[in-house]
């Protein structure tokens, strides 16, 4: 866990004395590297948090950063039974810590977006009759027709993306319908690839879930619907009518309408926890399950995001997102249905080379220590004396480029930076890119703009200082670096009070305000405004170079 400074808590410790009968609300996050949970009470106080880290606590699945990178370096998957076993482990840990499950009134959760789970024929009957004397991992051994689920880091479905765009009349039309042009990691293209590569496994599938709706299905003991917001990351949903687009379903794979089930509003109460959880863990029979959603939509719910502000999430992926009232889909970035207000939308940009790339540079240049990494940021000047770097360890989404590219102050490509310059170059390069692409989406920093930071790396003050300087705006964080979990717990609570007419924003009035953690340096604008322009120009150079190298 990465609680922000001043809020350090030991994992699995009850933070507050909770009355025996006061209702509790759970928020889970099935993220790339770990499964996390946060518990709040009805006054939105944080009561308990815990996690299971996949690589270190479930080594039998042999993942690296929670995933398997295949030999083609484009296919990326995660074992679905690892997620199931992680849930067994997490709930067992909570039970050992004497967590009182009977107090939980409602639960919700989130999952890494776009990943897909393939339930084998007969799995629904298995889910319906789970034996509380056995763990889920044993019970669901044979319930998946595809053992390794494609996840958001995958970029192996270019052929299917091209075919989908051709079928609907081009990228722009696809973006108009689904909120995004075709992206390799988007679920529809992954489903198409799977159906073409493994037709027998596809035939043997009775239901396809997203990671979020798969996780909700475990709690419900039956298939959970996909919610509009996470459903927007599939290149299948019409984001205006909030129904599956027939044209897109047909262009993707057979029988999809049946395999996906009807999508529902993100605020839906899907049902009650199954008797398995009542008998095995002591959940109340009346505990509600609120629709699970994607981790970025859940983060939006956790951040108290207001119009005009921008959230920068620094998790395994780096994302930038905004609340939108009107959808304005473009060829870059994504528009999703809003997880809180059914009339509204959110805009999102996702960058694959986030925390894992910072970690690689930390290991190479700072002896594996975040303290040394942070010291290098403190000891180097704003603007890095004109040095700019692009660090795409894996194929980036925006721009679609791979490899490391370093430029000195004369824009000459160089092969090496000193360790300290390299540390600043990776962080500055990443944040310049976040700003350049957010500005291309129409976002601009104006007086009063706040940047809200979240995700694992938001516990690092020096990184947040660079974020503040490159955006020339103050940076705020919330108490907990995992806003997806917190947002899920808020959504669970809202699922219990919405019927009494309480709006999500009214409910959040009691939530602590985000805290200011960094103000931009007085010289920030002078240094970074020209650098943003240079970065944008150099990015075009890098993109051109990579296109010429890949064109035969
Ligand atoms: P996810 O939810 O995608 O699994 P998190 O939001 O929990 O990921 O972020 C995990 C990442 O946080 C790690 O990969 C690590 O690189 C980063 N991180 C943790 N602590 C620090 C720190 N002090 N400085 C910078 N990055 C950090
Ligand atoms: C968003 C995206 C990632 C995943 C994993 O489009 O691909 O942010 O949700 O966190």
Coordinates of C-alpha atoms and ligand atoms in Angstrom, one line a residue:
X1 CA 0.0 0.0 0.0
X2 CA 1.1 3.5 -0.6
X3 CA -0.7 5.8 1.8
X4 CA 0.3 9.4 1.4
X5 CA 2.8 10.9 3.8
X6 CA 1.2 11.7 7.1
X7 CA -1.4 9.0 6.7
X8 CA 0.8 6.0 6.9
X9 CA -1.1 3.0 8.3
X10 CA -0.1 -0.5 8.7
X11 CA -1.9 -2.9 6.4
X12 CA -4.6 -4.9 8.0
X13 CA -5.0 -2.7 11.0
X14 CA -8.4 -1.3 12.0
X15 CA -7.9 2.4 11.9
X16 CA -10.8 3.5 14.0
X17 CA -12.9 1.8 16.6
X18 CA -16.1 1.0 14.7
X19 CA -19.4 0.5 16.6
X20 CA -20.5 -3.1 16.5
X21 CA -23.6 -2.3 14.4
X22 CA -22.6 0.6 12.3
X23 CA -22.9 -0.1 8.6
X24 CA -19.7 -0.6 6.6
X25 CA -19.0 -0.3 2.8
X26 CA -16.4 -2.2 0.9
X27 CA -14.6 -1.1 -2.2
X28 CA -12.4 -3.6 -4.1
X29 CA -9.9 -2.9 -6.9
X30 CA -8.8 -5.7 -9.1
X31 CA -5.8 -3.8 -10.6
X32 CA -2.9 -4.9 -12.7
X33 CA -0.5 -5.7 -9.9
X34 CA -2.7 -6.4 -6.9
X35 CA -6.1 -6.8 -5.4
X36 CA -6.9 -4.1 -2.9
X37 CA -9.8 -3.4 -0.6
X38 CA -10.9 -0.3 1.4
X39 CA -13.6 -0.2 4.0
X40 CA -15.4 3.0 5.0
X41 CA -18.2 3.7 7.5
X42 CA -21.3 5.8 6.8
X43 CA -19.5 9.0 7.7
X44 CA -16.9 8.2 5.0
X45 CA -14.2 7.4 7.5
X46 CA -11.6 5.0 6.4
X47 CA -11.9 1.9 8.6
X48 CA -9.8 -0.8 7.1
X49 CA -7.6 -1.5 4.1
X50 CA -5.8 -4.5 2.8
X51 CA -4.3 -6.0 -0.3
X52 CA -2.9 -9.1 -2.1
X53 CA 0.2 -8.5 -4.3
X54 CA 0.0 -10.9 -7.2
X55 CA 3.8 -11.5 -8.0
X56 CA 4.9 -11.9 -4.4
X57 CA 1.9 -13.5 -2.7
X58 CA 0.8 -15.8 -5.6
X59 CA 4.1 -16.7 -7.1
X60 CA 2.7 -20.0 -8.5
X61 CA 1.1 -18.0 -11.3
X62 CA 4.6 -16.7 -12.4
X63 CA 3.5 -13.2 -13.3
X64 CA 5.7 -10.2 -13.6
X65 CA 3.9 -7.0 -12.6
X66 CA 0.7 -9.1 -12.5
X67 CA 0.9 -10.2 -16.2
X68 CA 2.5 -12.6 -18.7
X69 CA 4.3 -10.9 -21.5
X70 CA 4.3 -13.4 -24.5
X71 CA 7.1 -14.0 -26.9
X72 CA 5.8 -11.6 -29.6
X73 CA 6.1 -8.8 -27.0
X74 CA 2.7 -7.6 -28.0
X75 CA 0.4 -10.2 -26.3
X76 CA -0.1 -9.6 -22.6
X77 CA -2.4 -11.7 -20.4
X78 CA -3.1 -12.5 -16.8
X79 CA -4.3 -15.8 -15.3
X80 CA -8.0 -15.5 -14.4
X81 CA -7.6 -18.0 -11.6
X82 CA -5.0 -15.8 -10.0
X83 CA -7.6 -13.1 -9.6
X84 CA -10.0 -15.7 -8.1
X85 CA -7.3 -17.0 -5.7
X86 CA -6.4 -13.4 -4.7
X87 CA -10.0 -12.9 -3.6
X88 CA -9.9 -16.1 -1.5
X89 CA -6.6 -14.8 0.1
X90 CA -7.8 -11.3 0.7
X91 CA -11.1 -12.4 2.4
X92 CA -9.2 -15.0 4.5
X93 CA -6.8 -12.3 5.6
X94 CA -9.7 -10.1 6.7
X95 CA -11.3 -13.0 8.5
X96 CA -8.1 -13.6 10.4
X97 CA -7.9 -9.9 11.3
X98 CA -11.5 -10.4 12.8
X99 CA -13.1 -8.1 10.3
X100 CA -16.8 -8.2 11.0
X101 CA -18.3 -9.0 7.6
X102 CA -21.9 -8.9 9.0
X103 CA -21.6 -5.1 9.3
X104 CA -21.1 -4.7 5.5
X105 CA -24.2 -3.1 4.0
X106 CA -23.0 -2.9 0.5
X107 CA -19.9 -3.5 -1.6
X108 CA -18.7 -2.5 -5.0
X109 CA -15.5 -2.5 -6.9
X110 CA -13.4 -1.8 -9.9
X111 CA -11.1 -3.6 -12.3
X112 CA -8.3 -2.7 -14.7
X113 CA -10.2 -1.6 -17.8
X114 CA -10.6 -3.5 -21.1
X115 CA -9.5 -7.0 -19.9
X116 CA -11.9 -9.9 -20.6
X117 CA -12.9 -13.1 -18.9
X118 CA -14.4 -16.1 -20.8
X119 CA -16.8 -18.2 -18.7
X120 CA -17.1 -21.8 -19.9
X121 CA -20.4 -23.4 -20.7
X122 CA -21.9 -24.6 -17.4
X123 CA -20.1 -22.0 -15.3
X124 CA -23.3 -20.2 -14.4
X125 CA -24.6 -23.3 -12.7
X126 CA -21.3 -23.6 -10.8
X127 CA -21.5 -20.0 -9.7
X128 CA -25.1 -20.5 -8.5
X129 CA -24.2 -23.5 -6.2
X130 CA -20.8 -22.6 -4.6
X131 CA -20.0 -24.9 -1.6
X132 CA -19.1 -22.6 1.3
X133 CA -16.7 -25.2 2.7
X134 CA -14.3 -24.8 -0.3
X135 CA -12.4 -21.9 -1.6
X136 CA -13.5 -20.2 -4.9
X137 CA -10.2 -21.1 -6.5
X138 CA -11.0 -24.8 -6.2
X139 CA -14.7 -24.4 -7.1
X140 CA -14.0 -22.4 -10.3
X141 CA -11.0 -24.4 -11.6
X142 CA -13.0 -25.6 -14.7
X143 CA -15.2 -22.5 -15.2
X144 CA -13.1 -20.6 -17.7
X145 CA -12.8 -21.5 -21.4
X146 CA -9.7 -19.2 -21.6
X147 CA -7.2 -19.6 -18.8
X148 CA -5.2 -16.4 -19.5
X149 CA -7.3 -13.3 -20.0
X150 CA -6.1 -10.6 -22.4
X151 CA -5.5 -7.4 -20.4
X152 CA -5.1 -3.7 -21.1
X153 CA -1.4 -3.9 -21.8
X154 CA -2.0 -6.1 -24.9
X155 CA -1.3 -4.5 -28.3
X156 CA -1.6 -7.6 -30.5
X157 CA -5.0 -7.0 -32.2
X158 CA -4.0 -4.4 -34.9
X159 CA -5.5 -6.6 -37.6
X160 CA -8.8 -6.7 -35.9
X161 CA -8.7 -2.9 -35.2
X162 CA -8.2 -2.2 -38.9
X163 CA -11.0 -4.6 -39.8
X164 CA -13.4 -2.9 -37.4
X165 CA -12.7 0.6 -38.6
X166 CA -13.1 -0.6 -42.2
X167 CA -16.4 -2.2 -41.4
X168 CA -17.9 1.0 -39.9
X169 CA -16.5 3.5 -42.4
X170 CA -13.3 4.7 -40.7
X171 CA -11.8 5.7 -37.4
X172 CA -13.7 8.9 -37.0
X173 CA -17.1 7.2 -37.4
X174 CA -16.1 4.5 -34.9
X175 CA -15.1 7.2 -32.5
X176 CA -18.4 9.0 -33.0
X177 CA -20.3 5.8 -32.0
X178 CA -18.1 4.2 -29.4
X179 CA -16.1 7.2 -28.0
X180 CA -12.8 6.0 -29.3
X181 CA -11.2 4.9 -32.6
X182 CA -10.1 1.3 -32.6
X183 CA -7.5 0.5 -29.9
X184 CA -5.7 -2.8 -29.6
X185 CA -6.4 -3.2 -25.9
X186 CA -10.2 -2.4 -26.3
X187 CA -12.2 -5.5 -25.5
X188 CA -14.1 -5.9 -28.8
X189 CA -10.9 -6.2 -30.8
X190 CA -9.5 -8.7 -28.2
X191 CA -12.7 -10.8 -28.5
X192 CA -12.4 -10.7 -32.3
X193 CA -8.8 -11.9 -32.1
X194 CA -9.7 -14.7 -29.7
X195 CA -12.6 -15.9 -31.8
X196 CA -10.4 -16.0 -34.9
X197 CA -7.4 -17.6 -33.1
X198 CA -9.2 -20.1 -30.8
X199 CA -12.7 -20.7 -32.3
X200 CA -13.2 -23.8 -30.2
X201 CA -12.6 -21.9 -26.9
X202 CA -14.9 -19.2 -28.2
X203 CA -17.6 -21.8 -28.9
X204 CA -17.2 -23.2 -25.4
X205 CA -17.9 -19.8 -23.9
X206 CA -21.3 -19.0 -22.4
X207 CA -20.5 -15.4 -21.1
X208 CA -17.9 -12.8 -21.6
X209 CA -17.2 -10.4 -18.7
X210 CA -14.9 -7.4 -18.2
X211 CA -12.5 -7.7 -15.2
X212 CA -15.0 -5.5 -13.3
X213 CA -18.1 -7.5 -14.1
X214 CA -16.3 -10.8 -13.6
X215 CA -15.4 -9.7 -10.0
X216 CA -19.0 -8.6 -9.3
X217 CA -20.1 -12.0 -10.6
X218 CA -18.0 -13.8 -8.0
X219 CA -19.9 -11.9 -5.2
X220 CA -23.3 -12.3 -6.8
X221 CA -23.0 -16.0 -7.5
X222 CA -24.3 -15.3 -11.0
X223 CA -23.3 -13.2 -14.1
X224 CA -23.1 -9.5 -13.4
X225 CA -24.0 -7.0 -16.1
X226 CA -21.3 -4.7 -17.6
X227 CA -21.8 -1.1 -16.5
X228 CA -22.0 1.7 -19.1
X229 CA -18.8 3.4 -18.0
X230 CA -16.4 0.4 -18.2
X231 CA -18.5 -0.9 -21.2
X232 CA -17.4 2.3 -23.0
X233 CA -13.8 0.8 -23.2
X234 CA -14.8 -1.9 -25.6
X235 CA -15.3 -0.3 -29.0
X236 CA -18.8 -1.9 -28.8
X237 CA -21.1 0.4 -26.9
X238 CA -22.9 3.3 -28.4
X239 CA -22.0 5.9 -25.8
X240 CA -25.0 8.1 -26.6
X241 CA -27.8 5.5 -26.6
X242 CA -25.9 3.4 -24.0
X243 CA -26.8 0.2 -25.8
X244 CA -24.6 -2.2 -27.7
X245 CA -24.1 -1.0 -31.2
X246 CA -25.5 -3.7 -33.5
X247 CA -23.1 -2.7 -36.3
X248 CA -20.1 -3.0 -34.0
X249 CA -21.2 -6.3 -32.5
X250 CA -21.7 -7.8 -35.9
X251 CA -18.4 -6.6 -37.2
X252 CA -16.7 -8.1 -34.1
X253 CA -17.7 -11.7 -33.5
X254 CA -20.8 -14.0 -33.6
X255 CA -23.5 -14.1 -30.9
X256 CA -22.0 -11.2 -29.0
X257 CA -25.3 -9.7 -27.7
X258 CA -26.0 -12.9 -25.9
X259 CA -22.5 -13.4 -24.7
X260 CA -22.2 -9.9 -23.2
X261 CA -25.7 -9.5 -21.6
X262 CA -27.4 -6.1 -21.5
X263 CA -25.3 -3.2 -20.1
X264 CA -26.6 -1.3 -17.1
X265 CA -26.2 2.1 -15.5
X266 CA -23.0 2.3 -13.4
X267 CA -25.0 3.2 -10.3
X268 CA -27.2 0.0 -10.4
X269 CA -27.6 -2.2 -7.4
X270 CA -27.1 -5.6 -9.1
X271 CA -28.5 -7.8 -6.2
X272 CA -27.4 -9.3 -2.9
X273 CA -24.2 -11.2 -2.1
X274 CA -24.6 -14.9 -2.7
X275 CA -25.2 -17.4 0.2
X276 CA -21.5 -18.6 -0.3
X277 CA -20.3 -15.3 1.3
X278 CA -23.0 -15.3 3.9
X279 CA -22.0 -18.8 5.1
X280 CA -18.3 -18.8 4.6
X281 CA -17.5 -15.3 5.8
X282 CA -20.5 -14.2 7.8
X283 CA -21.7 -11.4 5.4
X284 CA -25.3 -10.3 6.0
X285 CA -27.9 -11.7 3.7
X286 CA -29.0 -8.2 2.9
X287 CA -25.5 -7.0 1.7
X288 CA -25.9 -5.3 -1.7
X289 CA -23.7 -5.6 -4.6
X290 CA -23.4 -2.3 -6.6
X291 CA -22.3 -2.6 -10.2
X292 CA -18.5 -2.8 -10.5
X293 CA -16.8 -0.4 -13.0
X294 CA -13.4 0.4 -14.5
X295 CA -10.5 1.6 -12.3
X296 CA -10.4 5.0 -14.0
X297 CA -14.1 5.7 -13.7
X298 CA -14.0 4.5 -10.1
X299 CA -11.1 6.9 -9.5
X300 CA -13.1 9.7 -10.8
X301 CA -15.7 8.8 -8.2
X302 CA -13.0 8.7 -5.5
X303 CA -11.3 12.0 -6.3
X304 CA -14.2 14.5 -5.8
X305 CA -13.4 15.7 -9.3
X306 CA -15.0 19.0 -10.2
X307 CA -15.4 20.5 -13.6
X308 CA -12.2 22.4 -14.6
X309 CA -10.0 20.1 -12.7
X310 CA -7.9 17.4 -14.1
X311 CA -6.9 14.1 -12.5
X312 CA -3.5 12.5 -13.2
X313 CA -3.4 8.9 -12.1
X314 CA 0.1 7.4 -11.6
X315 CA -0.5 3.7 -11.3
X316 CA 0.8 0.9 -13.4
X317 CA -0.5 2.9 -16.3
X318 CA -0.5 6.7 -16.2
X319 CA -3.9 8.2 -17.0
X320 CA -5.3 11.7 -17.3
X321 CA -9.0 12.3 -17.0
X322 CA -11.6 15.0 -16.9
X323 CA -15.3 15.3 -16.3
X324 CA -17.2 16.1 -19.5
X325 CA -20.8 17.2 -20.0
X326 CA -20.9 16.7 -23.8
X327 CA -19.0 14.0 -25.6
X328 CA -16.6 15.2 -28.2
X329 CA -14.9 12.1 -29.4
X330 CA -11.6 12.6 -31.3
X331 CA -9.0 10.4 -33.0
X332 CA -6.9 10.6 -29.9
X333 CA -8.1 9.7 -26.4
X334 CA -11.3 8.2 -25.2
X335 CA -14.8 9.3 -24.1
X336 CA -16.5 7.1 -21.6
X337 CA -20.0 7.3 -20.1
X338 CA -19.7 9.0 -16.7
X339 CA -19.8 6.5 -13.8
X340 CA -21.7 8.9 -11.5
X341 CA -24.0 11.1 -13.5
X342 CA -25.8 9.0 -16.2
X343 CA -26.2 12.1 -18.4
X344 CA -22.5 13.1 -18.4
X345 CA -19.2 11.7 -19.8
X346 CA -15.6 11.5 -18.9
X347 CA -12.5 12.0 -21.2
X348 CA -9.5 9.8 -20.7
X349 CA -6.0 9.5 -22.0
X350 CA -4.0 6.4 -21.1
X351 CA -0.2 5.9 -21.2
X352 CA 1.2 2.4 -20.9
X353 CA 4.7 3.5 -19.9
X354 CA 4.0 4.8 -16.4
X355 CA 5.1 3.3 -13.1
X356 CA 7.0 0.3 -14.5
X357 CA 9.1 2.6 -16.7
X358 CA 9.9 4.9 -13.7
X359 CA 10.8 1.7 -11.7
X360 CA 13.2 0.6 -14.5
X361 CA 15.0 3.9 -14.5
X362 CA 15.0 3.9 -10.7
X363 CA 16.7 0.5 -10.8
X364 CA 19.2 1.5 -13.4
X365 CA 20.0 5.0 -12.2
X366 CA 19.1 5.2 -8.5
X367 CA 20.2 1.8 -7.2
X368 CA 16.6 0.7 -6.9
X369 CA 15.8 3.3 -4.3
X370 CA 12.9 5.8 -4.5
X371 CA 14.8 8.0 -2.0
X372 CA 17.8 8.3 -4.4
X373 CA 15.5 8.8 -7.3
X374 CA 13.7 11.6 -5.5
X375 CA 17.1 13.2 -4.5
X376 CA 18.0 13.2 -8.2
X377 CA 14.8 15.2 -8.9
X378 CA 15.6 17.6 -6.1
X379 CA 19.2 18.1 -7.3
X380 CA 18.6 18.7 -11.0
X381 CA 17.2 22.0 -12.4
X382 CA 13.7 22.6 -13.8
X383 CA 13.9 21.9 -17.5
X384 CA 16.9 19.5 -17.1
X385 CA 19.2 22.0 -19.0
X386 CA 17.2 21.3 -22.2
X387 CA 17.6 17.6 -22.2
X388 CA 14.4 15.7 -23.2
X389 CA 13.8 12.0 -23.1
X390 CA 11.1 9.6 -24.5
X391 CA 10.9 6.3 -22.6
X392 CA 8.6 3.8 -24.2
X393 CA 9.7 0.4 -22.8
X394 CA 6.6 -1.2 -24.3
X395 CA 4.6 0.0 -27.3
X396 CA 3.0 3.3 -26.2
X397 CA -0.6 4.1 -26.9
X398 CA -0.2 7.8 -27.6
X399 CA 2.0 8.1 -29.6
X400 CA 2.2 4.5 -30.9
X401 CA 6.0 4.2 -30.5
X402 CA 8.5 1.9 -28.8
X403 CA 12.0 2.5 -27.6
X404 CA 14.1 5.1 -25.7
X405 CA 14.9 8.4 -27.4
X406 CA 17.1 11.1 -25.8
X407 CA 17.7 14.6 -27.1
X408 CA 20.1 17.3 -25.9
X409 CA 19.3 21.0 -25.8
X410 CA 20.2 21.3 -29.5
X411 CA 17.6 18.7 -30.4
X412 CA 20.4 16.3 -31.3
X413 CA 19.6 12.7 -30.5
X414 CA 22.1 11.3 -28.0
X415 CA 22.6 7.8 -26.7
X416 CA 23.2 8.5 -23.0
X417 CA 22.3 10.8 -20.1
X418 CA 24.0 10.8 -16.7
X419 CA 22.0 8.9 -14.1
X420 CA 20.6 12.1 -12.5
X421 CA 19.7 13.7 -15.8
X422 CA 18.0 10.4 -16.9
X423 CA 15.9 10.4 -13.7
X424 CA 14.6 13.9 -14.4
X425 CA 14.2 13.2 -18.1
X426 CA 11.9 10.2 -17.5
X427 CA 9.6 12.1 -15.2
X428 CA 9.6 15.4 -17.1
X429 CA 9.2 13.6 -20.4
X430 CA 6.2 11.7 -19.1
X431 CA 4.5 14.8 -17.6
X432 CA 5.2 16.9 -20.7
X433 CA 3.6 14.2 -22.7
X434 CA 0.5 14.2 -20.4
X435 CA 0.2 17.9 -20.8
X436 CA 0.7 18.0 -24.6
X437 CA -1.9 15.3 -25.2
X438 CA -4.4 16.8 -22.7
X439 CA -4.0 20.2 -24.5
X440 CA -4.7 18.5 -27.8
X441 CA -8.0 17.2 -26.3
X442 CA -8.9 20.8 -25.7
X443 CA -7.9 21.0 -22.0
X444 CA -5.9 24.0 -20.9
X445 CA -4.4 25.2 -17.6
X446 CA -6.2 28.4 -16.5
X447 CA -5.9 30.3 -13.3
X448 CA -7.7 28.2 -10.6
X449 CA -7.1 24.8 -12.3
X450 CA -6.2 22.1 -9.9
X451 CA -4.4 18.9 -10.8
X452 CA -5.6 16.0 -8.6
X453 CA -2.9 13.3 -8.3
X454 CA -3.6 9.7 -7.4
X455 CA -2.1 6.2 -7.9
X456 CA 1.0 4.5 -6.3
X457 CA 3.5 7.2 -7.4
X458 CA 1.4 10.0 -6.0
X459 CA 3.0 9.2 -2.6
X460 CA 6.2 10.7 -4.0
X461 CA 6.5 14.4 -3.3
X462 CA 9.3 15.1 -5.7
X463 CA 7.5 13.5 -8.5
X464 CA 4.4 15.6 -7.7
X465 CA 6.6 18.7 -7.7
X466 CA 7.6 18.0 -11.2
X467 CA 4.0 17.4 -12.1
X468 CA 3.1 20.8 -10.6
X469 CA 5.9 22.5 -12.5
X470 CA 5.2 21.0 -15.9
X471 CA 1.5 21.8 -15.7
X472 CA 2.2 25.1 -14.0
X473 CA -0.7 24.4 -11.6
X474 CA -1.1 23.3 -7.9
X475 CA -1.2 19.6 -7.2
X476 CA -3.6 18.1 -4.7
X477 CA -3.9 14.5 -3.4
X478 CA -6.5 12.7 -1.3
X479 CA -5.5 10.7 1.9
X480 CA -5.3 7.5 0.1
X481 CA -3.3 6.9 -3.0
X482 CA -5.8 4.3 -4.2
X483 CA -8.7 6.4 -5.4
X484 CA -10.2 3.5 -7.4
X485 CA -10.8 1.5 -4.2
X486 CA -12.0 4.6 -2.3
X487 CA -14.3 5.5 -5.2
X488 CA -15.7 2.0 -5.2
X489 CA -16.5 2.2 -1.4
X490 CA -18.2 5.6 -2.0
X491 CA -20.2 4.0 -4.9
X492 CA -21.2 1.1 -2.6
X493 CA -22.4 3.6 0.0
X494 CA -24.3 5.6 -2.6
X495 CA -26.0 2.4 -3.7
X496 CA -27.5 2.3 -0.2
X497 CA -28.6 5.9 0.0
X498 CA -29.6 6.8 -3.6
X499 CA -33.1 5.4 -3.1
X500 CA -33.6 8.2 -0.5
X501 CA -32.8 10.8 -3.1
X502 CA -29.3 11.5 -1.9
X503 CA -27.1 12.6 -4.8
X504 CA -23.5 11.4 -5.0
X505 CA -22.1 14.9 -4.6
X506 CA -24.3 15.6 -1.5
X507 CA -23.1 12.3 -0.1
X508 CA -19.4 13.4 -0.7
X509 CA -19.8 16.6 1.2
X510 CA -18.6 14.9 4.3
X511 CA -15.5 13.5 2.5
X512 CA -12.2 15.2 3.3
X513 CA -11.1 17.9 0.8
X514 CA -8.1 17.0 -1.4
X515 CA -4.9 18.5 0.2
X516 CA -2.4 20.8 -1.5
X517 CA 0.9 19.1 -1.9
X518 CA 2.8 21.1 -4.4
X519 CA 2.8 24.6 -5.9
X520 CA 4.5 25.4 -9.2
X521 CA 7.9 27.0 -9.0
X522 CA 7.9 30.7 -9.9
X523 CA 10.0 29.9 -13.0
X524 CA 7.8 27.0 -14.1
X525 CA 5.9 28.8 -16.9
X526 CA 9.0 30.3 -18.4
X527 CA 10.8 27.0 -18.5
X528 CA 8.0 24.6 -19.5
X529 CA 5.8 26.6 -22.0
X530 CA 8.6 26.5 -24.6
X531 CA 9.5 23.0 -23.6
X532 CA 6.0 21.8 -24.2
X533 CA 6.3 23.0 -27.8
X534 CA 9.7 21.4 -28.2
X535 CA 8.4 18.1 -26.7
X536 CA 5.5 18.1 -29.2
X537 CA 7.9 18.7 -32.1
X538 CA 10.4 16.0 -31.0
X539 CA 7.5 13.6 -30.5
X540 CA 6.6 14.0 -34.1
X541 CA 10.2 13.4 -35.1
X542 CA 10.3 10.2 -33.0
X543 CA 6.9 9.1 -34.5
X544 CA 8.1 9.7 -38.1
X545 CA 11.3 7.9 -37.4
X546 CA 9.5 4.9 -36.1
X547 CA 7.1 4.9 -39.1
X548 CA 10.0 4.9 -41.5
X549 CA 11.7 2.1 -39.7
X550 CA 8.6 -0.1 -39.7
X551 CA 7.6 0.7 -43.3
X552 CA 9.2 -1.9 -45.6
Ligands
LIG1 P1 -2.1 -0.5 -9.8 O1 -3.3 0.0 -9.1 O2 -2.1 -0.2 -11.3 O3 -1.7 -1.9 -9.5 P2 -0.8 1.4 -8.0 O4 -1.6 2.6 -8.3 O5 -0.9 0.7 -6.7 O6 -0.9 0.4 -9.3 O7 0.8 1.9 -8.2 C1 1.8 0.9 -8.1 C2 3.1 1.6 -8.5 O8 3.3 2.7 -7.6 C3 4.3 0.7 -8.4 O9 4.5 0.0 -9.6 C4 5.4 1.7 -8.1 O10 6.2 2.0 -9.2 C5 4.7 3.0 -7.7 N1 5.2 3.6 -6.5 C6 5.0 3.1 -5.2 N2 5.7 3.9 -4.3 C7 6.4 4.9 -5.0 C8 7.2 6.0 -4.7 N3 7.6 6.2 -3.5 N4 7.7 6.7 -5.7 C9 7.3 6.5 -7.0 N5 6.5 5.5 -7.4 C10 6.0 4.7 -6.4
LIG2 C1 -7.3 2.8 -19.4 C2 -6.3 1.7 -19.3 C3 -5.6 1.5 -18.0 C4 -6.2 0.3 -17.2 C5 -5.4 -0.2 -16.1 O1 -7.8 2.9 -20.7 O2 -6.1 0.9 -20.2 O3 -5.6 2.6 -17.2 O4 -7.5 0.7 -16.8 O5 -5.3 0.6 -15.0

